[in-house]
Coordinates of C-alpha atoms in Angstrom, one line a residue:
X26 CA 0.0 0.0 0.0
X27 CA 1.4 3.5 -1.0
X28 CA 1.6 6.1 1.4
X29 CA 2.2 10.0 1.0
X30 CA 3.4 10.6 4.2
X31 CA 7.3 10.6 3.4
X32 CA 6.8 13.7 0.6
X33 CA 4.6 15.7 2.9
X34 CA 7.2 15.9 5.9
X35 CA 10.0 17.5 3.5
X36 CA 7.4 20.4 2.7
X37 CA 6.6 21.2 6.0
X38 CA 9.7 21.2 7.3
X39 CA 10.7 23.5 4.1
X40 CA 7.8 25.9 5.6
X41 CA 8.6 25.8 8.8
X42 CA 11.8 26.9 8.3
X43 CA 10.5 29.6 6.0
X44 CA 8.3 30.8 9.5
X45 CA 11.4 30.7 11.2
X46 CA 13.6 32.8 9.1
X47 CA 11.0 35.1 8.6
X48 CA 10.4 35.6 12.4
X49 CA 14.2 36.0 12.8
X50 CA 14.0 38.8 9.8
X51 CA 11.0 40.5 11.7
X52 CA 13.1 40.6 14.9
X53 CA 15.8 41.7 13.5
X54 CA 14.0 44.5 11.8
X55 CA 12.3 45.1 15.1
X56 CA 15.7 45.3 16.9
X57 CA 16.8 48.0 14.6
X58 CA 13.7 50.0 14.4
X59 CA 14.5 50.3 18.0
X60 CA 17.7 51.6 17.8
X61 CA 17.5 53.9 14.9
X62 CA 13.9 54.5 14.0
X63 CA 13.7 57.9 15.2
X64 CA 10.5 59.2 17.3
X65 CA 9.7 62.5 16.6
X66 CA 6.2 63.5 19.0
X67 CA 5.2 67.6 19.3
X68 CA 4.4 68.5 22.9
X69 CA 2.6 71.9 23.4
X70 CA 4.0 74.2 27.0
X71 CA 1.5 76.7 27.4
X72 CA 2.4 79.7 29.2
X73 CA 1.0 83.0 30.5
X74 CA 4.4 84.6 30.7
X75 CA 5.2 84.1 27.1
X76 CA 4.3 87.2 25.0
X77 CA 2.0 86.9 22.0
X78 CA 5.4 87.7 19.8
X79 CA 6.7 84.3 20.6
X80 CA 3.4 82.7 20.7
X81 CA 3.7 79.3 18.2
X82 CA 8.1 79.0 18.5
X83 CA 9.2 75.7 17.7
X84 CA 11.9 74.3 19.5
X85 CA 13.8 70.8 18.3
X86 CA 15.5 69.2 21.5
X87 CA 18.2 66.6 21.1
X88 CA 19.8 65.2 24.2
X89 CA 22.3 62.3 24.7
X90 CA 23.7 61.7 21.2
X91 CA 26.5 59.9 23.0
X92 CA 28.3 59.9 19.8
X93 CA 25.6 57.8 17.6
X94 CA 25.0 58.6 13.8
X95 CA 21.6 58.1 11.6
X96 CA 22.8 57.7 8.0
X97 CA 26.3 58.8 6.4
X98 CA 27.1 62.3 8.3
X99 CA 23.6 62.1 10.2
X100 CA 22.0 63.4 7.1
X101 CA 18.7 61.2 8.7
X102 CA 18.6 63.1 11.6
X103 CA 19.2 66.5 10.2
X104 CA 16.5 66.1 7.9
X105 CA 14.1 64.8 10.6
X106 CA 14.9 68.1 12.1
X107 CA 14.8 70.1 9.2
X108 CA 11.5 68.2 8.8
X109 CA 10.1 70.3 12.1
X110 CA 11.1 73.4 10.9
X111 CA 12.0 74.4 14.4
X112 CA 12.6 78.2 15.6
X113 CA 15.5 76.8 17.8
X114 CA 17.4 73.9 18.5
X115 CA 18.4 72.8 21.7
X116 CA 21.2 69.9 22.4
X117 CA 21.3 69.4 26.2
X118 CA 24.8 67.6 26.8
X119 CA 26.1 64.3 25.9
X120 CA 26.8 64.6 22.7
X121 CA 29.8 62.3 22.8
X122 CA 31.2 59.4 25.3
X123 CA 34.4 59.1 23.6
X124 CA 37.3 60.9 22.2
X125 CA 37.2 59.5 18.9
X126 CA 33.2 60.2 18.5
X127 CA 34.8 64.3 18.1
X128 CA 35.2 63.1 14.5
X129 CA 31.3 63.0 14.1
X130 CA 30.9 66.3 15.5
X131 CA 31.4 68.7 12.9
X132 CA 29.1 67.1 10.3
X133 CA 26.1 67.1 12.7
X134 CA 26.6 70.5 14.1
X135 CA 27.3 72.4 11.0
X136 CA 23.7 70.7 9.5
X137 CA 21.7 72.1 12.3
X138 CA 23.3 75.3 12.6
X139 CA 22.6 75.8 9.2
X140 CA 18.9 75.0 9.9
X141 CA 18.3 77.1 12.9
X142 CA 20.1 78.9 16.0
X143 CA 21.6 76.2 18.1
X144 CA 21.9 76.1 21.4
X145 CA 24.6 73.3 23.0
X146 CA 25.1 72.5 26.9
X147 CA 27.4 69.7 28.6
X148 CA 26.9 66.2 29.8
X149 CA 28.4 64.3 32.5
X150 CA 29.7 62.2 29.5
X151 CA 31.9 65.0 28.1
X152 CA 34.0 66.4 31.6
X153 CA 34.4 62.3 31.7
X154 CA 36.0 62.2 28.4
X155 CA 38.2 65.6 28.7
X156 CA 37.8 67.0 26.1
X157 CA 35.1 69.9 26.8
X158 CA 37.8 73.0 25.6
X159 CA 38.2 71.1 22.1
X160 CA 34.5 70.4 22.1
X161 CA 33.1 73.2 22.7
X162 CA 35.9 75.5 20.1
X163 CA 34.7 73.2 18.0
X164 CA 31.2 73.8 18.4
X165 CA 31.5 76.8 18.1
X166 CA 33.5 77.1 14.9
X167 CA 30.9 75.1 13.2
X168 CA 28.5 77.4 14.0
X169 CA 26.9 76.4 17.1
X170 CA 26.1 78.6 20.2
X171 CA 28.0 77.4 23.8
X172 CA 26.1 78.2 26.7
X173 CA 28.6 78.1 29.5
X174 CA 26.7 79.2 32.3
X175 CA 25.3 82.0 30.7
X176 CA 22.5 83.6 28.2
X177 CA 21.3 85.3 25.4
X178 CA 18.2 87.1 24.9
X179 CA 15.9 87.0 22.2
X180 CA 13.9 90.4 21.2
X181 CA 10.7 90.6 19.1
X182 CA 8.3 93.7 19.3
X183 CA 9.5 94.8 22.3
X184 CA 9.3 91.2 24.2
X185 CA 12.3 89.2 25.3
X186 CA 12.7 85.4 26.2
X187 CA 16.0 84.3 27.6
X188 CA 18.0 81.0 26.6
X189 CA 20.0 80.3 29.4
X190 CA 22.4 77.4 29.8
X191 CA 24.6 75.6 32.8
X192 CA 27.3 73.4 32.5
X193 CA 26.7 69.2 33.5
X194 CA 28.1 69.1 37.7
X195 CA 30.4 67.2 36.5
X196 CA 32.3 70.5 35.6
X197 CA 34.6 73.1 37.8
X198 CA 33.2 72.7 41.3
X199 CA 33.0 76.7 41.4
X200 CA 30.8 77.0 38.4
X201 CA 27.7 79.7 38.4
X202 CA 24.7 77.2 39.8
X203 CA 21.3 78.1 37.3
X204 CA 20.0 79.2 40.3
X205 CA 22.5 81.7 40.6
X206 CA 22.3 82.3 36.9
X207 CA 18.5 83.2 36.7
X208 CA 19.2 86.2 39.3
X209 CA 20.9 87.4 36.6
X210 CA 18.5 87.4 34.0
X211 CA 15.5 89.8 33.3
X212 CA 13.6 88.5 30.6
X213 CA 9.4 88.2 29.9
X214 CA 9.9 84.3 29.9
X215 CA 13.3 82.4 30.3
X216 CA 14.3 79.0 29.2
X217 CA 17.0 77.1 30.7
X218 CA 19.0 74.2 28.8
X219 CA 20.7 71.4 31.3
X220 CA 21.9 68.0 31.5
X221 CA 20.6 65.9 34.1
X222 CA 16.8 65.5 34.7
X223 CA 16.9 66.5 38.6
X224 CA 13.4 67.8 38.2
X225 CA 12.7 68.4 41.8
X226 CA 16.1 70.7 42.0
X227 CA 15.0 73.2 39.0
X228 CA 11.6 73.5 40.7
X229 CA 11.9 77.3 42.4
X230 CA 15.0 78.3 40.6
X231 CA 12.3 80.9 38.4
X232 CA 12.8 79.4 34.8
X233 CA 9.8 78.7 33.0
X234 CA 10.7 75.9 30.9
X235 CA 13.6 73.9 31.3
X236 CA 14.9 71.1 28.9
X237 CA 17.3 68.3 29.9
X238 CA 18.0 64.7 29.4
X239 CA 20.5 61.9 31.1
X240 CA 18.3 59.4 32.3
X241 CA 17.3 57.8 28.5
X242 CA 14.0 57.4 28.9
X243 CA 14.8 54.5 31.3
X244 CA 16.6 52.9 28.7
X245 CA 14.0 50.0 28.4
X246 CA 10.0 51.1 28.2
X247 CA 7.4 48.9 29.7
X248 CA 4.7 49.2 27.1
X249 CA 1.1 49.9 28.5
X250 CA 2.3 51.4 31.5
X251 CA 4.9 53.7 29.6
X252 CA 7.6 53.5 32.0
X253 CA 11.4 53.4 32.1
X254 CA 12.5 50.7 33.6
X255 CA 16.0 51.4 34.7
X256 CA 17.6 55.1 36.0
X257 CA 20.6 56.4 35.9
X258 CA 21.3 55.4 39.6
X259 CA 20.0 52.0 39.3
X260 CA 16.9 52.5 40.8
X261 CA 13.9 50.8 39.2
X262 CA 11.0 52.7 37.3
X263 CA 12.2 56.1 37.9
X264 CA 10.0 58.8 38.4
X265 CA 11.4 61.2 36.2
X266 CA 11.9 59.5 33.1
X267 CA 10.4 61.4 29.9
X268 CA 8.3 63.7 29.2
X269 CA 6.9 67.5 30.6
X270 CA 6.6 67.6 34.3
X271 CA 4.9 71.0 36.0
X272 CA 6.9 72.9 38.8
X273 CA 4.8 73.4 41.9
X274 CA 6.2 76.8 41.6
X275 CA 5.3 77.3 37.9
X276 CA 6.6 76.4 35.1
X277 CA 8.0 73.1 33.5
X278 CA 10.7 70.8 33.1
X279 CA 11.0 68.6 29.5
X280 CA 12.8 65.6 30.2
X281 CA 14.2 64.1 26.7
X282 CA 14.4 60.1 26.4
X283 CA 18.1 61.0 24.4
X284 CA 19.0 59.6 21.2
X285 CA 22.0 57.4 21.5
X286 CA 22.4 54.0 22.8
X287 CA 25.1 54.0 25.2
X288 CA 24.5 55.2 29.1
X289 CA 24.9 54.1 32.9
X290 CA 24.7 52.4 34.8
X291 CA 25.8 50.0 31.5
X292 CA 26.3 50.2 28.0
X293 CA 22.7 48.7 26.8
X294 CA 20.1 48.6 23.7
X295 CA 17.1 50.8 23.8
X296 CA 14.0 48.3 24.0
X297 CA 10.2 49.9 23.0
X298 CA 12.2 53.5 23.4
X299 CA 13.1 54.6 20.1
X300 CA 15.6 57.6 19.7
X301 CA 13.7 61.1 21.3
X302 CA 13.2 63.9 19.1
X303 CA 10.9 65.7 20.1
X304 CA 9.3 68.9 18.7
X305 CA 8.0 71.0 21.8
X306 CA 5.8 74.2 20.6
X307 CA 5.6 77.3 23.1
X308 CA 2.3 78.9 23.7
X309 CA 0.4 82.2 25.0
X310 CA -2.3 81.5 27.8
X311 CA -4.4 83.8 27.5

């Protein structure tokens, strides 16, 4: 008696492999999605301090580049930002981790000073590598405004708004605090650009918006809940992980997820927490 059994088995054995290798190329895909698809999200501050002059200005924040590129040059990235025709750029510290990263530096910062002011502040990451002179010459030769414990003021119609920027702790133990900083601004509303995403600590200082990064989103998201998993001093689910936070005081901090891969308290993929960059939109209440 014939039987078809012995044909069948090489067939599905053929398609299962076919399943598997196209679960593998999903995951794969998946994997790098992760790392380099990048998330752009518009969050609106509202404000009764900002004057009807700067109602509607569009600020692109990048934060924790720790060295990473997207495409040859980052020509992905810069046309993301392009892409959000932002008023202002802000890259809050961390832009390298390593010496040799410098050599990606000019590339990026020359594309988005080209698109709009820029606005650059140090990391813990740079003091570590020491090479924050170089960096920031460099910066600024390519077009890219240092903000070393200082500001500059922006004027329209008769209205100001201050950008104001510290260096990362990690710097000269004698630096200006943005505490003592904002003492020395007058400005209709002030913005203040900083590293590490000590919320509670810039609550009271007087800014009304400040931007910062550091603790990568958590640098693995639980999905549903939409929380980081892991902070910057190894402390589970951290509180201050991403997003706009209100100061009891008034006011608000935007904490950054970052864009690169590599952080503390190890060198680690980003899982459901796609590179940050975020588009945040300043407006007039009232």
């Amino acid at each position: 008696m014939m039987t078809t059994d012995a044909p069948r088995r090489p067939r599905r054995r053929g398609r299962r492999l076919i399943l598997v290798l196209l679960l593998l190329a999903a995951l794969a895909l998946f994997f790098w999605w992760q790392q380099n698809g990048l998330d752009t999200r518009t969050v609106e501050v509202t404000s009764p301090k900002l004057p009807a002059a700067f109602d509607g200005l569009r600020v692109v924040h990048l934060s924790d580049v720790h060295g990473k590129e997207f495409g040859a040059d980052n020509e992905t990235l810069l046309n993301k930002v392009a892409a959000l025709k932002p008023d202002l750029i802000a890259v809050t510290g961390d832009l390298i981790d390593r010496e040799s990263q410098l050599e990606m530096v000019p590339a990026l910062a020359k594309g988005l000073a080209a698109i709009a002011p820029t606005y650059y502040v140090t990391g813990n990451h740079e003091w570590a590598v020491k090479r924050v002179n170089e960096l920031k010459q460099l910066l600024s030769e390519c077009g890219v405004r240092v903000l070393t414990n200082g500001y500059e003021l922006w004027e329209k119609d008769g209205a100001t708004i201050a950008i104001a920027g510290v260096d990362d702790p990690n710097g000269p133990y004698d630096q200006k605090t943005g505490d003592e900083l904002r003492q020395e601004i007058v400005a209709d509303y002030t913005i203040l650009l900083s590293h590490r995403n000590t919320v509670e600590e810039y609550d009271g200082w007087g800014y009304d918006l400040v931007l910062c990064g550091h603790g990568h989103g958590g640098i693995f998201r639980v999905p549903l809940i939409n929380k980081g998993l892991l902070g910057t001093n190894r402390e589970f689910f951290p509180e201050y992980d991403s997003g706009l936070y209100p100061f009891e005081q008034g006011g608000y901090c935007f904490v950054s997820r970052g864009l690169g891969s590599n952080t503390v308290p190890f060198h680690a993929f980003r899982l459901f927490n796609r590179p940050d960059l975020p588009l945040i939109v300043l407006r007039t209440d009232g």
